[in-house]
PDB file of C-alpha atoms in Angstrom:
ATOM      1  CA  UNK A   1     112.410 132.885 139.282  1.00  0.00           C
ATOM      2  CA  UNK A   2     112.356 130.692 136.331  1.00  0.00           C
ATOM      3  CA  UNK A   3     113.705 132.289 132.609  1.00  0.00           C
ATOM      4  CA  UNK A   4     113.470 131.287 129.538  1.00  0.00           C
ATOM      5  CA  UNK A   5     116.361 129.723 127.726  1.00  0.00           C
ATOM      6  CA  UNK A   6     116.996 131.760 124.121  1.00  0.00           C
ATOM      7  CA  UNK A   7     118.162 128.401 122.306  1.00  0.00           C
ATOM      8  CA  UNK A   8     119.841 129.474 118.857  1.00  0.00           C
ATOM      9  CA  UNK A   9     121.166 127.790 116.397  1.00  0.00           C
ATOM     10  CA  UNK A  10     123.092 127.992 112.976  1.00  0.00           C
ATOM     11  CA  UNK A  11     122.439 127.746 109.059  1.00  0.00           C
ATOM     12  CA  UNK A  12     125.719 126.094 107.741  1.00  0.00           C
ATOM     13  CA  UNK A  13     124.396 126.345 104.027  1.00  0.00           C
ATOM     14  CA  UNK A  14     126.534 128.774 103.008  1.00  0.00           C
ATOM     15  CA  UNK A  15     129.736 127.246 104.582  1.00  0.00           C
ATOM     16  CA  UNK A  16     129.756 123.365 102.792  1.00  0.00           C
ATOM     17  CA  UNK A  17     133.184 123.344 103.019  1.00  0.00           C
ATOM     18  CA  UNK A  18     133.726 124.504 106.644  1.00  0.00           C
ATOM     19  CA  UNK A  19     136.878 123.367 108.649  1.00  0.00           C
ATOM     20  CA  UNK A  20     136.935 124.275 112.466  1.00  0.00           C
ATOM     21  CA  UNK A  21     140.207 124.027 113.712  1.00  0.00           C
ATOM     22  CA  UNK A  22     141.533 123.367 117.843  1.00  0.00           C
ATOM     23  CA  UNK A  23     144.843 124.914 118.690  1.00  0.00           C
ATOM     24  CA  UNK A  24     146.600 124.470 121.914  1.00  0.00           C
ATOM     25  CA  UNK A  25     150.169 125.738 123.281  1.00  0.00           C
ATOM     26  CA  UNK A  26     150.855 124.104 126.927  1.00  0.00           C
ATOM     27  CA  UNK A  27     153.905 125.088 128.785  1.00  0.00           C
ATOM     28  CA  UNK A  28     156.066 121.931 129.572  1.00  0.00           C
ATOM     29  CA  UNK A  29     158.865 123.715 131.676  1.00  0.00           C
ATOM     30  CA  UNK A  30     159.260 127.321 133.212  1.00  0.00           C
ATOM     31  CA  UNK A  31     160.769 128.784 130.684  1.00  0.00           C
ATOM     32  CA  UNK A  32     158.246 127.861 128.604  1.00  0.00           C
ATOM     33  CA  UNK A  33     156.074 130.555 130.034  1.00  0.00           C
ATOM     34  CA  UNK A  34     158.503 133.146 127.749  1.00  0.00           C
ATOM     35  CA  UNK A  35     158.641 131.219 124.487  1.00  0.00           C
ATOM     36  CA  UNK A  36     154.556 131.113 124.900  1.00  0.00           C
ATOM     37  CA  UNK A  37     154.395 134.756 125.440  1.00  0.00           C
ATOM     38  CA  UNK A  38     156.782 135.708 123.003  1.00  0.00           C
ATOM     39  CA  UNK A  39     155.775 132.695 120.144  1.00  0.00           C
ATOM     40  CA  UNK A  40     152.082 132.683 120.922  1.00  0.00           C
ATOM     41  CA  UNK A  41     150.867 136.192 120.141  1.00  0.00           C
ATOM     42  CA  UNK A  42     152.754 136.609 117.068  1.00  0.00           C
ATOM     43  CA  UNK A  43     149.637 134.343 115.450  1.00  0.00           C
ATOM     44  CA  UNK A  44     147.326 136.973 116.731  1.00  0.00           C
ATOM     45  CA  UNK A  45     148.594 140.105 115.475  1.00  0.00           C
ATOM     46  CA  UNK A  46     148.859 138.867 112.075  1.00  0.00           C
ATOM     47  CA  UNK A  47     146.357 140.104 109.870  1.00  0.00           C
ATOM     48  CA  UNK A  48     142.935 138.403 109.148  1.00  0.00           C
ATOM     49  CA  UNK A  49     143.968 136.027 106.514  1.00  0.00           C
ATOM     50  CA  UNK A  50     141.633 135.148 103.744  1.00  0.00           C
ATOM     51  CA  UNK A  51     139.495 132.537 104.606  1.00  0.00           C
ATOM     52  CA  UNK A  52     139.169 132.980 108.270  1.00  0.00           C
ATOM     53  CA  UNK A  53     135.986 133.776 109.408  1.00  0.00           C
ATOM     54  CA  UNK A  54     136.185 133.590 113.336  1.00  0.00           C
ATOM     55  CA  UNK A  55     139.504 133.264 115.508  1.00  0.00           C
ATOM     56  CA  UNK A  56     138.465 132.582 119.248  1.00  0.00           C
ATOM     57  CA  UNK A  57     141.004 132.605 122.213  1.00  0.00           C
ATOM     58  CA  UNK A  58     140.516 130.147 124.655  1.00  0.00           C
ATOM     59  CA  UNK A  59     142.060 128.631 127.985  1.00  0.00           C
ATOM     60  CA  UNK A  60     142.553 125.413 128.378  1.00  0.00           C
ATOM     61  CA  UNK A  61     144.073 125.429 131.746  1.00  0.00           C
ATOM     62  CA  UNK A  62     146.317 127.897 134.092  1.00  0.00           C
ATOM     63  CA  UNK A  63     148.277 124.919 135.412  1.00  0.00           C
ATOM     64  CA  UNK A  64     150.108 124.132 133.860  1.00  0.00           C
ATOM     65  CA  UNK A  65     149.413 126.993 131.629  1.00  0.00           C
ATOM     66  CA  UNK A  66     147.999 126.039 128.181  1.00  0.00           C
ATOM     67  CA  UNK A  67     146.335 128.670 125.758  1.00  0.00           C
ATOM     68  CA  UNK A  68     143.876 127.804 122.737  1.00  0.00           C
ATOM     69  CA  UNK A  69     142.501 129.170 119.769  1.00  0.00           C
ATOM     70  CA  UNK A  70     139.490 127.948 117.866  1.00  0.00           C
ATOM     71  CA  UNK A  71     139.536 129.179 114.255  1.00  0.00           C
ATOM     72  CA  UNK A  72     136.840 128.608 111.625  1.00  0.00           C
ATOM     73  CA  UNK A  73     137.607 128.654 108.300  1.00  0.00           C
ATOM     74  CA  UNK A  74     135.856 129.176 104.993  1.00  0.00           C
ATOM     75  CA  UNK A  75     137.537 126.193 103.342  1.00  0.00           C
ATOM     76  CA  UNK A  76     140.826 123.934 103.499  1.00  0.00           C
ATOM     77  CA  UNK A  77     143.084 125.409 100.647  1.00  0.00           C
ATOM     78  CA  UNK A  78     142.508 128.769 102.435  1.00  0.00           C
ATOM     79  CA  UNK A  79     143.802 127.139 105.481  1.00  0.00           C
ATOM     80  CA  UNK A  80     146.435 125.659 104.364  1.00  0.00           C
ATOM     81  CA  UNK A  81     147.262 128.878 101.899  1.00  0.00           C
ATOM     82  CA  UNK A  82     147.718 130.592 105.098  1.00  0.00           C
ATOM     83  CA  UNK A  83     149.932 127.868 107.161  1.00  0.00           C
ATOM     84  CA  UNK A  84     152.233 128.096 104.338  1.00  0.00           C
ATOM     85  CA  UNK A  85     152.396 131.713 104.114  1.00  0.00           C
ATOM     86  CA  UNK A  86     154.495 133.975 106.545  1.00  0.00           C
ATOM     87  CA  UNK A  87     154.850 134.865 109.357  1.00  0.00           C
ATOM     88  CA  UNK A  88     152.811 131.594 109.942  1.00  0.00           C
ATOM     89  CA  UNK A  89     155.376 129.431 107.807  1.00  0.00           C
ATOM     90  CA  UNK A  90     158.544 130.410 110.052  1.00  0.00           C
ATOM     91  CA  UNK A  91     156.726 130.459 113.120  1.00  0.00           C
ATOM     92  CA  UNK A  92     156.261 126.749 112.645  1.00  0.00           C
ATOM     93  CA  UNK A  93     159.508 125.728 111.159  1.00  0.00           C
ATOM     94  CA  UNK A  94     161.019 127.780 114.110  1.00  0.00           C
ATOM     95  CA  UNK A  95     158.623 125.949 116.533  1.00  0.00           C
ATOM     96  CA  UNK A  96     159.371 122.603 115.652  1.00  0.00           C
ATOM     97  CA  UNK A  97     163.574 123.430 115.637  1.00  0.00           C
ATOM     98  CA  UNK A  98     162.977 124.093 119.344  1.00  0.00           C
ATOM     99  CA  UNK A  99     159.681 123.984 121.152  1.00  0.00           C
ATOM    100  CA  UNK A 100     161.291 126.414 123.499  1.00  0.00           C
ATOM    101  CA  UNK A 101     159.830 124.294 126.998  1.00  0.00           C
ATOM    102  CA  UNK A 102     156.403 124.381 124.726  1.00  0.00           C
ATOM    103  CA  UNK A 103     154.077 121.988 123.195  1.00  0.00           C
ATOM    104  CA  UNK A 104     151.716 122.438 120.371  1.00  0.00           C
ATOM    105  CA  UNK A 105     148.709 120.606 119.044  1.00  0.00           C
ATOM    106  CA  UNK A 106     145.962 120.774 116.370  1.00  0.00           C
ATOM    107  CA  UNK A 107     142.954 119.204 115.836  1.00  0.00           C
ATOM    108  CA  UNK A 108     141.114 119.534 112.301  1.00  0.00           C
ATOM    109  CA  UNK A 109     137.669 118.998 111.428  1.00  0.00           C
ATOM    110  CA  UNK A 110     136.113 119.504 108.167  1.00  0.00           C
ATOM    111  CA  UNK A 111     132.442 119.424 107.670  1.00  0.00           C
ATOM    112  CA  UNK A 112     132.535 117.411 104.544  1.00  0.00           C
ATOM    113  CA  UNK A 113     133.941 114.670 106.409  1.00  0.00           C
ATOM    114  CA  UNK A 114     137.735 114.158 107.783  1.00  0.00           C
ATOM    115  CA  UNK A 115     139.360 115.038 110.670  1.00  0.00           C
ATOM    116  CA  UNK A 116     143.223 114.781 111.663  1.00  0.00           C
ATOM    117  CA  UNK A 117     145.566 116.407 114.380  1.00  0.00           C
ATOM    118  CA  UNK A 118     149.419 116.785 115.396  1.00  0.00           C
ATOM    119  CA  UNK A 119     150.795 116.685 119.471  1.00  0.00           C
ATOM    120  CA  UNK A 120     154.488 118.444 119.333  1.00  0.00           C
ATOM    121  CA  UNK A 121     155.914 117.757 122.817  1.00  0.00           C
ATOM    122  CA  UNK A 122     152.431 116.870 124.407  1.00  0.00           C
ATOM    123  CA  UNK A 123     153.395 114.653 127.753  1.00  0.00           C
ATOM    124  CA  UNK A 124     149.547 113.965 128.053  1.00  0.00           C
ATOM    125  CA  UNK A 125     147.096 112.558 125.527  1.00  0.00           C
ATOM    126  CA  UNK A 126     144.343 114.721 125.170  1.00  0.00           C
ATOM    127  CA  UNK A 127     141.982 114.832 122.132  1.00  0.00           C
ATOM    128  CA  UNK A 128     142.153 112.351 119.676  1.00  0.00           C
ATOM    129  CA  UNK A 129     145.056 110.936 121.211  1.00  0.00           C
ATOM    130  CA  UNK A 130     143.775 110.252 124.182  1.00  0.00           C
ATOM    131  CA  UNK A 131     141.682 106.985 122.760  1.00  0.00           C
ATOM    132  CA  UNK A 132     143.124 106.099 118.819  1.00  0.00           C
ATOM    133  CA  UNK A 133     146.431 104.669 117.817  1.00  0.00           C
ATOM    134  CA  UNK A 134     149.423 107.154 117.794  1.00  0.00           C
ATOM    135  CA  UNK A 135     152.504 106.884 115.553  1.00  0.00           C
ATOM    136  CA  UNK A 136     154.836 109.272 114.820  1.00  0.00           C
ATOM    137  CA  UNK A 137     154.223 111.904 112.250  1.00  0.00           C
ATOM    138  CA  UNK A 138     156.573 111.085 109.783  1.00  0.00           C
ATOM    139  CA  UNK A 139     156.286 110.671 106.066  1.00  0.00           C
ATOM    140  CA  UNK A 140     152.809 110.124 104.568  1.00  0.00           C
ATOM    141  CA  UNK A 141     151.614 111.360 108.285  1.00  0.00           C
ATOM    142  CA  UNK A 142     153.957 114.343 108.359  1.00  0.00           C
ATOM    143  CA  UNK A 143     151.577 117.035 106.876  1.00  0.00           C
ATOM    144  CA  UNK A 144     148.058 117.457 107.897  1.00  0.00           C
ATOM    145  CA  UNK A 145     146.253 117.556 103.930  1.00  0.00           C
ATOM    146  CA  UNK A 146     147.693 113.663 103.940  1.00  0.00           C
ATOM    147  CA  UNK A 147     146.268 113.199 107.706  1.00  0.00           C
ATOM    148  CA  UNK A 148     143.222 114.819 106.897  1.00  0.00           C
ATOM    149  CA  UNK A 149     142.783 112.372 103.293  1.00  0.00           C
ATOM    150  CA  UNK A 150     142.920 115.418 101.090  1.00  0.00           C
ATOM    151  CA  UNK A 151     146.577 114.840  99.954  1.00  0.00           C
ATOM    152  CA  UNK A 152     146.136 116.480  96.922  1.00  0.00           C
ATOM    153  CA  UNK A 153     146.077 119.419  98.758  1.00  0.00           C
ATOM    154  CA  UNK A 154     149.508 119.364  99.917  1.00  0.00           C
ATOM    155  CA  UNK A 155     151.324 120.543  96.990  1.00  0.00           C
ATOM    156  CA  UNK A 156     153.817 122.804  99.281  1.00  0.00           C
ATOM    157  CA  UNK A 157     154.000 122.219 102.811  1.00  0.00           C
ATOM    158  CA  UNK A 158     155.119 124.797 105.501  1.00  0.00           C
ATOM    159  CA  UNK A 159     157.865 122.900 106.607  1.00  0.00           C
ATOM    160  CA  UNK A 160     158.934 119.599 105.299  1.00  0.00           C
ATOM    161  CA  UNK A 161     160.346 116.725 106.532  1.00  0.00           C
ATOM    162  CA  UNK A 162     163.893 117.407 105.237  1.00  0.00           C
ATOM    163  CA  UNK A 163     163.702 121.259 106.978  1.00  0.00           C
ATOM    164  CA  UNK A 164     164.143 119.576 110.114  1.00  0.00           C
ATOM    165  CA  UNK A 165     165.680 116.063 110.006  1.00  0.00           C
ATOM    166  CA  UNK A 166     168.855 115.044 108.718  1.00  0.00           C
ATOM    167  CA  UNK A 167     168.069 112.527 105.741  1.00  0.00           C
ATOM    168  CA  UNK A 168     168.968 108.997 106.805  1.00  0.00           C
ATOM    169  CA  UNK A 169     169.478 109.798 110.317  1.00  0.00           C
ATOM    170  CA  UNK A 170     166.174 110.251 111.896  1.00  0.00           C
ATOM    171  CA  UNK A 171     167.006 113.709 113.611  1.00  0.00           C
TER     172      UNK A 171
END
């Protein structure tokens, strides 16, 4: 029996400055399965920060295990309000002092044009990476308003370069 396909789609109108954001935490050794059950919920239970108008879960794979999120937000200075505010803020800036046998990635898309993404501890190239140039993201490429071409933006990152690496040293 043949049925009908209800096709749908979407007025963006009210959304010009829309940003959809991909977020992905892959377990790179066993006991990376309890960092991403203890690290990876936290983001979940915080409450609905302004801006955010849908957070969806999603699974990338069970093997190795990698869990997702797609978030869409209203604009990018809500966004990055948010990644600067806590418990978001030390979640990252503990996160990139130890991946805890994790790896995290983001990729960014904003509908007025731009698009940029980070790959902590990612052995395989997936998105973005897995076809452009990559460097490491360090100094104009360290936070993701710069990446994204919206520097201005950036006034106070989350966690900056000099929260994690020794000046002059490279660590």
């Amino acid at each position: 029996m043949l049925s009908r396909v209800n096709r749908e789609t979407v007025d963006l109108s009210s959304y010009p400055d829309l940003v959809v954001v991909y977020l992905g935490m892959r377990v790179n050794r066993l006991y990376g399965l309890r960092t991403l059950m203890a690290r990876g919920p936290r983001i979940d239970r915080s409450d609905k920060p302004e801006g955010l108008l849908a957070h969806e879960p999603l699974l990338w794979s069970l093997f190795p295990m990698h869990l997702g999120i797609c978030q869409y937000w209203r604009d990018l200075p809500t966004l990055l309000a948010w990644t600067r505010s806590e418990p978001h803020r030390l979640w990252w800036r503990d996160f990139l002092r130890d991946s805890g046998g994790t790896g995290f990635w983001h990729e960014t898309y904003l509908r007025r044009g731009g698009m940029e993404a980070v790959y902590d501890d990612i052995p395989q190239r997936r998105g973005f990476a897995s076809f452009a140039p990559v460097q490491p993201a360090r100094g104009a490429m360290f936070g993701s308003a710069a990446r994204v071409g919206r520097p201005e933006d950036d006034t106070v990152p989350a966690v900056t370069e000099d929260d994690l690496y020794t000046p002059g040293t490279g660590h």
